[in-house]
XYZ file of N, CA and C in Angstrom:
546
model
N 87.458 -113.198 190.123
C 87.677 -111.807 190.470
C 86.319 -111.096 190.507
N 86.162 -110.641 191.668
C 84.738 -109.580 191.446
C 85.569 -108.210 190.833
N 84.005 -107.684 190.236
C 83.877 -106.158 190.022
C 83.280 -105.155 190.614
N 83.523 -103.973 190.767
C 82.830 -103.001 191.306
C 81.276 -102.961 191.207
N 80.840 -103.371 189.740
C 79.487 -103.832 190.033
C 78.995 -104.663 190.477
N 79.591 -105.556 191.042
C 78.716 -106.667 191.654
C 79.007 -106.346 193.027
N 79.202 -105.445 193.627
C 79.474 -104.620 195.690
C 78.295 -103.641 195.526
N 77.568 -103.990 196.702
C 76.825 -102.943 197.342
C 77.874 -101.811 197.661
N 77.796 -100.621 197.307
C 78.742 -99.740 197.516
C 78.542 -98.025 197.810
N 76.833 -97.948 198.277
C 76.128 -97.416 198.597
C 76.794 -96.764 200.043
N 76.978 -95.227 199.730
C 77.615 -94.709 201.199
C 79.053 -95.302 201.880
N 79.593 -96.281 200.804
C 80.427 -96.506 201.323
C 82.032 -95.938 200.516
N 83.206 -95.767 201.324
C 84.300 -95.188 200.358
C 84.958 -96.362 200.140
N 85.023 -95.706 198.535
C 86.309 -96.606 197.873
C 87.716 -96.041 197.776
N 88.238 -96.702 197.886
C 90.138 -96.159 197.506
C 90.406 -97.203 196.002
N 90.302 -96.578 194.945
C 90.685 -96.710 193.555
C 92.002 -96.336 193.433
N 92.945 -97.386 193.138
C 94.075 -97.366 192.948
C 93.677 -97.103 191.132
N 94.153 -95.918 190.825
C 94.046 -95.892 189.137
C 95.653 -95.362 188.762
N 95.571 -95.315 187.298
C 96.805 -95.090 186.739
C 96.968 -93.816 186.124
N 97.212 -92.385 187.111
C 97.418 -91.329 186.607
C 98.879 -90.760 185.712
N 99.832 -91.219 185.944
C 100.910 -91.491 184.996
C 100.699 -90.802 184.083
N 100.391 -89.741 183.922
C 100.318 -88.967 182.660
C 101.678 -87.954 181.746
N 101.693 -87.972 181.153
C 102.701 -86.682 180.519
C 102.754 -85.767 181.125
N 103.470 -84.655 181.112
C 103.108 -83.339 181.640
C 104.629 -82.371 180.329
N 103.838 -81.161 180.493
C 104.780 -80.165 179.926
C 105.725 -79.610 180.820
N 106.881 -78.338 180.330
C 107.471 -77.985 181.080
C 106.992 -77.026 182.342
N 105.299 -76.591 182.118
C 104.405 -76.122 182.672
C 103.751 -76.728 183.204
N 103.988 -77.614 183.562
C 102.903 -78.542 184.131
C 101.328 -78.610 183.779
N 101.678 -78.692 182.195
C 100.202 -79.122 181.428
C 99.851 -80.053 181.247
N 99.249 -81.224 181.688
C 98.919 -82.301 180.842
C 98.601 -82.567 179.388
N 100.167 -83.352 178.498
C 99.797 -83.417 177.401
C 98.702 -84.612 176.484
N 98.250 -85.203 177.546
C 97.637 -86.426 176.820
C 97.113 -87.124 178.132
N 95.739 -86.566 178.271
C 94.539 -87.686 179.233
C 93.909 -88.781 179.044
N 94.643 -89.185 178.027
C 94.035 -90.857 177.751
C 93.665 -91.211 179.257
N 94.648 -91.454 180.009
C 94.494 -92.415 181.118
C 93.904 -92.168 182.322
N 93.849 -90.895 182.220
C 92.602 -89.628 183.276
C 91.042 -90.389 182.940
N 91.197 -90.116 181.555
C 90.004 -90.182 180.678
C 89.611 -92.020 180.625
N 90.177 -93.102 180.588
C 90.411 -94.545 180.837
C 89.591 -94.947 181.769
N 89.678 -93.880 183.008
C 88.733 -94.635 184.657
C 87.683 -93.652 184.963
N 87.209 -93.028 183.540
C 86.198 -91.831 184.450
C 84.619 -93.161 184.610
N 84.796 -94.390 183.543
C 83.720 -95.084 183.573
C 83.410 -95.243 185.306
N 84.344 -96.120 185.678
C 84.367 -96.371 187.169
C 84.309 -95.858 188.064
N 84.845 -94.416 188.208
C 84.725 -93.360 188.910
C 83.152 -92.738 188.758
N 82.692 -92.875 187.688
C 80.978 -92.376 187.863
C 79.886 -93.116 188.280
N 80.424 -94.231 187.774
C 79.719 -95.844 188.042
C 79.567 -95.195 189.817
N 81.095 -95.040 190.301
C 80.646 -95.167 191.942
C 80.298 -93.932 192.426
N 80.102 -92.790 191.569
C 79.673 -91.440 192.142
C 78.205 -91.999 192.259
N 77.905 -92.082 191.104
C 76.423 -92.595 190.490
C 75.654 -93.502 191.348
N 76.494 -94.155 192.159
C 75.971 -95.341 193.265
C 75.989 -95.215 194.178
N 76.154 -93.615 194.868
C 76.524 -92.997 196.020
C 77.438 -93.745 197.013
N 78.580 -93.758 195.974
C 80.025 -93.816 196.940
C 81.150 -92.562 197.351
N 81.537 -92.738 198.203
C 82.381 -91.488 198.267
C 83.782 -91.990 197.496
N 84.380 -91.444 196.907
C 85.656 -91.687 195.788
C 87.272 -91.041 196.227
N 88.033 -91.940 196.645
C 89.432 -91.671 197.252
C 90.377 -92.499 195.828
N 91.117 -91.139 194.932
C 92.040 -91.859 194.284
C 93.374 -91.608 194.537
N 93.938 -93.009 194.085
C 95.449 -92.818 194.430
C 96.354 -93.332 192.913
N 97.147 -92.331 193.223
C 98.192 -93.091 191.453
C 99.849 -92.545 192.278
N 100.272 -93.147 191.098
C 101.809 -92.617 190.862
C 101.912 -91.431 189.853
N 102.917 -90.532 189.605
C 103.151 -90.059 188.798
C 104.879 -89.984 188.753
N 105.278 -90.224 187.831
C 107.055 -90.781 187.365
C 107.429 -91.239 188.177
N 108.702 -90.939 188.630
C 109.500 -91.729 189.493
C 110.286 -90.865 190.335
N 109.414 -90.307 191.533
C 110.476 -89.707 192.486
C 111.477 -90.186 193.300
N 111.625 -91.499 193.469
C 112.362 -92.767 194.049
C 112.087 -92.236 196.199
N 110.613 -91.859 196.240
C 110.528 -92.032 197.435
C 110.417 -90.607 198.048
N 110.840 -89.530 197.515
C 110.936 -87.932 197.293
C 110.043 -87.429 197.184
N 109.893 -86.495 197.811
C 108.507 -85.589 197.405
C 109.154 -84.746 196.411
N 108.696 -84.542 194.914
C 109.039 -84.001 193.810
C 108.406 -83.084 193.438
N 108.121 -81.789 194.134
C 107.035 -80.675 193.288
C 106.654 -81.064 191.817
N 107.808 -81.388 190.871
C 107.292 -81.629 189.877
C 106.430 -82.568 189.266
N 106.389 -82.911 190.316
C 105.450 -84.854 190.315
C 104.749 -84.742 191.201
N 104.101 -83.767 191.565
C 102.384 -83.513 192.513
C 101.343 -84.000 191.449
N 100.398 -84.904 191.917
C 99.361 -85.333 191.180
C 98.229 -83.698 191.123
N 98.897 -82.397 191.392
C 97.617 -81.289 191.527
C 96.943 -81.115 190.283
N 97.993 -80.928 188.827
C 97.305 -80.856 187.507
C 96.457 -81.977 187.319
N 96.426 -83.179 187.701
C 95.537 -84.587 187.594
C 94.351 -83.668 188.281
N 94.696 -83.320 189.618
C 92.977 -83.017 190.239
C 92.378 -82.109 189.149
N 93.682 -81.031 188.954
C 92.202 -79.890 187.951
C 91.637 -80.464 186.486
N 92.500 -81.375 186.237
C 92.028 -81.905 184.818
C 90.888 -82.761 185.036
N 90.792 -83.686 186.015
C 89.397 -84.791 186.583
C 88.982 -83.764 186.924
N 88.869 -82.773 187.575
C 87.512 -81.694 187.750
C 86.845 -81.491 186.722
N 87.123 -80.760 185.757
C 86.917 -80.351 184.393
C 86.360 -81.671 183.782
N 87.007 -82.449 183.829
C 86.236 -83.932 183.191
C 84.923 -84.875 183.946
N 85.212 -84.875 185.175
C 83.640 -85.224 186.248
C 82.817 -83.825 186.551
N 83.116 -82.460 186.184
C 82.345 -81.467 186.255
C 82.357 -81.175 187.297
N 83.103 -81.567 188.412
C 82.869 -81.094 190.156
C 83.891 -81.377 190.976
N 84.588 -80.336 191.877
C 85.395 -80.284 192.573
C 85.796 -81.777 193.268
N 86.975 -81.626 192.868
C 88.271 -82.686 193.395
C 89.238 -82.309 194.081
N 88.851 -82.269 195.429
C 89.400 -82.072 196.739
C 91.150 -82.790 196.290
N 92.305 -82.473 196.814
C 93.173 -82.503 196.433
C 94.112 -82.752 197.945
N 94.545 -83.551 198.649
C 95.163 -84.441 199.811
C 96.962 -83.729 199.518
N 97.299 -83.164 200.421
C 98.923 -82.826 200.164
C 99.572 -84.192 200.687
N 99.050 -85.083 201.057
C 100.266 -86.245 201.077
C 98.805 -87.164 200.250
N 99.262 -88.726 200.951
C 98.543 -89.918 200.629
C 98.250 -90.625 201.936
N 99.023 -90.736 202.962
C 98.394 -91.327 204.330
C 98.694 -90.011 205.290
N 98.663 -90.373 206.317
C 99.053 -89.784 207.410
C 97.436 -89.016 208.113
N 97.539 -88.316 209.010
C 96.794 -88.258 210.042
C 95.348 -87.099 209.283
N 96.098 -86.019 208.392
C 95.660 -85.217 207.674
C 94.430 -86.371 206.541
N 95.393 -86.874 206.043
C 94.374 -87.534 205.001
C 93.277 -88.143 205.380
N 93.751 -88.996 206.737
C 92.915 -89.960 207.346
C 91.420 -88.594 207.856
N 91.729 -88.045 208.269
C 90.451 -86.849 208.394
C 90.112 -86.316 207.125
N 90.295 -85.811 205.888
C 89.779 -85.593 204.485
C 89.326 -86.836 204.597
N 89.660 -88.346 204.378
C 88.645 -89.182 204.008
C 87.283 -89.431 204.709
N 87.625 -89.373 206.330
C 86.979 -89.689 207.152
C 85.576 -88.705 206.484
N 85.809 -87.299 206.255
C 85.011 -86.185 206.052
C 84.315 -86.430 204.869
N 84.765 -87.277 203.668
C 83.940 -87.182 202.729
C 82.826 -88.068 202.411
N 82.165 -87.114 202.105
C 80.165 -87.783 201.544
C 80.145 -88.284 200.338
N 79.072 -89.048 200.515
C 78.965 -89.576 199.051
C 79.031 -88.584 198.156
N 79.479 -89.104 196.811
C 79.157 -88.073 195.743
C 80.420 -87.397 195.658
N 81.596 -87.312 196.440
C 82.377 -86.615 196.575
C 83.613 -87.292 196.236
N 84.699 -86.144 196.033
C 86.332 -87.059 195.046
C 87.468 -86.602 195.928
N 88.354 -87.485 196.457
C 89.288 -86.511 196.740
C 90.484 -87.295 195.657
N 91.407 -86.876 195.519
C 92.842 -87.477 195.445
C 93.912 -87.419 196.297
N 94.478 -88.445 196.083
C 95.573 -88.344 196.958
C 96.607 -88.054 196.491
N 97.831 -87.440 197.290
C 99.560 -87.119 196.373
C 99.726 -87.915 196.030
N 100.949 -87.965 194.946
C 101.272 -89.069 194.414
C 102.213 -90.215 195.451
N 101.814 -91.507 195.290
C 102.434 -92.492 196.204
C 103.444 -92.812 196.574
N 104.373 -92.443 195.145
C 105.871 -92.611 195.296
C 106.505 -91.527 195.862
N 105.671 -90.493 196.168
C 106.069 -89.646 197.426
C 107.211 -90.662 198.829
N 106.284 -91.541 198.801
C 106.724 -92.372 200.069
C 107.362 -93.653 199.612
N 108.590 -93.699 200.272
C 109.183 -95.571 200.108
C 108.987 -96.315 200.502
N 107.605 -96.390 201.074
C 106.703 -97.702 201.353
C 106.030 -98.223 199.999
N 105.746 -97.182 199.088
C 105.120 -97.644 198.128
C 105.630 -98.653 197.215
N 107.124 -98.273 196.487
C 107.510 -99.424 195.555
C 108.455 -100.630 196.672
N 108.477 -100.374 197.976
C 109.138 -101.823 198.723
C 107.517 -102.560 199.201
N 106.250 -101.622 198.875
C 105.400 -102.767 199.228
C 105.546 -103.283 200.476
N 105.789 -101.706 201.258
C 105.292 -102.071 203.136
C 103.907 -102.373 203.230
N 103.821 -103.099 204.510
C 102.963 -103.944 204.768
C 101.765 -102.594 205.809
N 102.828 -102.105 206.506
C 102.471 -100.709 207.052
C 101.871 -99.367 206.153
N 102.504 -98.790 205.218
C 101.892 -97.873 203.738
C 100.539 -98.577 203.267
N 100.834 -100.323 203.070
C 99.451 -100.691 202.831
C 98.540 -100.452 204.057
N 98.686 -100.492 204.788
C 97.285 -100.672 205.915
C 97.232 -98.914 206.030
N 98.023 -98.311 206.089
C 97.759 -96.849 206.475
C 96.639 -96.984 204.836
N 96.961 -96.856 203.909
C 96.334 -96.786 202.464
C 94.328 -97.510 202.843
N 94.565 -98.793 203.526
C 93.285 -99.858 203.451
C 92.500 -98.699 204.878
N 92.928 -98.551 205.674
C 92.061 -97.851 206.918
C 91.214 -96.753 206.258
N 91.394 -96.215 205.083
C 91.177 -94.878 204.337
C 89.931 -95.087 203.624
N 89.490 -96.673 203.275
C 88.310 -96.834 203.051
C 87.552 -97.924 203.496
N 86.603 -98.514 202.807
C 85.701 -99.839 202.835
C 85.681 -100.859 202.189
N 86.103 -100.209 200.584
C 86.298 -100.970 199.944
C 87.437 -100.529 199.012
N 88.272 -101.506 198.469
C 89.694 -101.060 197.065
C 89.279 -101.621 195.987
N 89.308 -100.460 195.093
C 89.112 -101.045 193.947
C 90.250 -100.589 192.968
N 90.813 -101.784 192.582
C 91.469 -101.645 191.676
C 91.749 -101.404 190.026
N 91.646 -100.261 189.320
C 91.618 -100.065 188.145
C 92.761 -99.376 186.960
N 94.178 -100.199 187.740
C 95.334 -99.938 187.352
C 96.132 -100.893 186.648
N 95.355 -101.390 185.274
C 96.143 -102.679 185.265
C 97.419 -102.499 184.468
N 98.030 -101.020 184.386
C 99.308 -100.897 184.157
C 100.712 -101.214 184.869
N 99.613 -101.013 185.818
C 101.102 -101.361 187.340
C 100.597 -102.266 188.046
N 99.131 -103.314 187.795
C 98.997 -104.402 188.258
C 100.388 -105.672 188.980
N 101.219 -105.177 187.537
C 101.999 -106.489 188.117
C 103.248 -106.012 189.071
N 103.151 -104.992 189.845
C 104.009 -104.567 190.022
C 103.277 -104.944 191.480
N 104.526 -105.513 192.398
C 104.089 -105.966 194.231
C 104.547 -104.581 194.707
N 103.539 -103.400 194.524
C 103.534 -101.994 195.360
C 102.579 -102.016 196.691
N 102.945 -101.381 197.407
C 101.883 -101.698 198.204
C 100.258 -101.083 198.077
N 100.090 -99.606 197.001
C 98.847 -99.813 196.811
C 98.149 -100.591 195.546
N 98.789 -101.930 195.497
C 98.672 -103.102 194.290
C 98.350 -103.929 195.492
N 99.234 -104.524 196.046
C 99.471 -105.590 197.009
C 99.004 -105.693 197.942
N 100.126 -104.708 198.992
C 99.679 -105.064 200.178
C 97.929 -104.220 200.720
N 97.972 -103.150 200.268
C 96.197 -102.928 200.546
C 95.528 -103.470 199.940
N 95.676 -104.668 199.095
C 94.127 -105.393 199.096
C 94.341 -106.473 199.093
N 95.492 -106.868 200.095
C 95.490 -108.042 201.052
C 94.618 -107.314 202.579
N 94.658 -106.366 202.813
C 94.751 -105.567 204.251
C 92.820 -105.085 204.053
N 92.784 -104.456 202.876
C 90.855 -103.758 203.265
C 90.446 -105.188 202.988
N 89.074 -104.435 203.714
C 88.138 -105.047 204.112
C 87.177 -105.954 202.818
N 87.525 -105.649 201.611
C 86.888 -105.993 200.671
C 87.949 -105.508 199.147
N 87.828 -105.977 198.555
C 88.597 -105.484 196.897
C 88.208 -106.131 195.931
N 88.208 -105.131 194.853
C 87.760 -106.024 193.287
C 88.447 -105.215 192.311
N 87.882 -105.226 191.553
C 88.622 -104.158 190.261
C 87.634 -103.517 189.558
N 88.036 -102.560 189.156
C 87.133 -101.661 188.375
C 87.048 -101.745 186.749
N 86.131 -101.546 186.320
C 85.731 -101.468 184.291
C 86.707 -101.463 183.425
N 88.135 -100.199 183.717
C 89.415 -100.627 183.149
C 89.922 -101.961 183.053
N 89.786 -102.224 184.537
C 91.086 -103.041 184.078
C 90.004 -104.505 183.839
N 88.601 -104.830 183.747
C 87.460 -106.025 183.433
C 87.762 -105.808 182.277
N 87.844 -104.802 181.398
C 88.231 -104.470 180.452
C 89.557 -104.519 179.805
N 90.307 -104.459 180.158
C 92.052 -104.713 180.203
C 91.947 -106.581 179.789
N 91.368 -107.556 181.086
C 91.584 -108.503 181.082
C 90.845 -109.315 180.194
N 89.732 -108.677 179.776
C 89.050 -109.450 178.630
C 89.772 -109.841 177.343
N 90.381 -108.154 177.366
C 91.040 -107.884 176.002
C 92.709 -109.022 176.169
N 92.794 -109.439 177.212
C 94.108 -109.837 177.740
C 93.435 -111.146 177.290
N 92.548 -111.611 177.655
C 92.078 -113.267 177.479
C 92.254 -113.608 176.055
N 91.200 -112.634 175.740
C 90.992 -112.941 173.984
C 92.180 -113.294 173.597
N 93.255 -112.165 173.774
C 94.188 -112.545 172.808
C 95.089 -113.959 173.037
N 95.129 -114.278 174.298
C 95.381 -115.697 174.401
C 95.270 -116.841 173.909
């Protein structure tokens, strides 16, 4: 398995599948950023290396629904506050809109995407959701090893589909800790 550090990744965008899954209040507060806080290593690693940064997560289970209550928007303002700099914020995850926000962003720069399970390509692991997902960057990096084992399509089928994929510090980290205990 490569890692994000071992890719030239200079000017180029990544699509980081990470694991935003967070709590939320009846206010839509985030009660607990462990897992915000889990991928900021990787996420700076590639600011830091002048990559441009496209993330994508789930948040609960809309079964395919767009769920106001399950907008990844509190994730963007909380990673703002935590990387110190605006996190452009995508009202879907593919489609024609996004594909221009990514196209547009410079190094150094974050967007997120809505949450995935917005769409029912995501947990049937279309082959189509993946490639709309892989066109969006250069390289996937994967740093979700919560939903690793899960055949979603931004698990699966986009990093059968981009052009390049590895995984990010979480989850090198995840699997070490996974070996050892073996």
């Amino acid at each position: 398995m490569r890692y994000i550090n071992e890719l030239d990744i200079k000017d180029k965008k990544l699509l980081i599948r990470v694991d935003f899954n967070v709590p939320l209040d009846s206010n839509q507060n985030i009660t607990d950023d462990t897992r915000i806080r889990g991928v900021l290593p990787t996420i700076n690693y590639a600011l830091d290396h002048g990559a441009a940064v496209i993330l994508c997560s789930h948040l609960g289970r809309p079964k395919g629904k767009v769920v106001p209550a399950l907008s990844l928007t509190p994730v963007a303002r909380r990673l703002s506050r935590l990387l110190q700099k605006e996190v452009l914020m995508a009202a879907d995850c593919i489609g024609p809109e996004v594909k221009k926000m990514a196209e547009a962003l410079k190094p150094g720069e974050v967007l997120l995407l809505e949450n995935l399970r917005f769409h029912p390509g995501e947990e049937k692991n279309d082959p189509e959701f993946g490639r709309s997902l892989a066109e969006l960057c250069d390289i996937y990096i994967n740093d979700a090893f919560a939903v690793s084992h899960r055949a979603h399509a931004s698990v699966e089928a986009v990093a059968r589909q981009a052009k390049t994929a590895a995984a990010g510090f979480l989850m090198k980290d995840e699997l070490r800790f996974f070996n050892q205990a073996m």
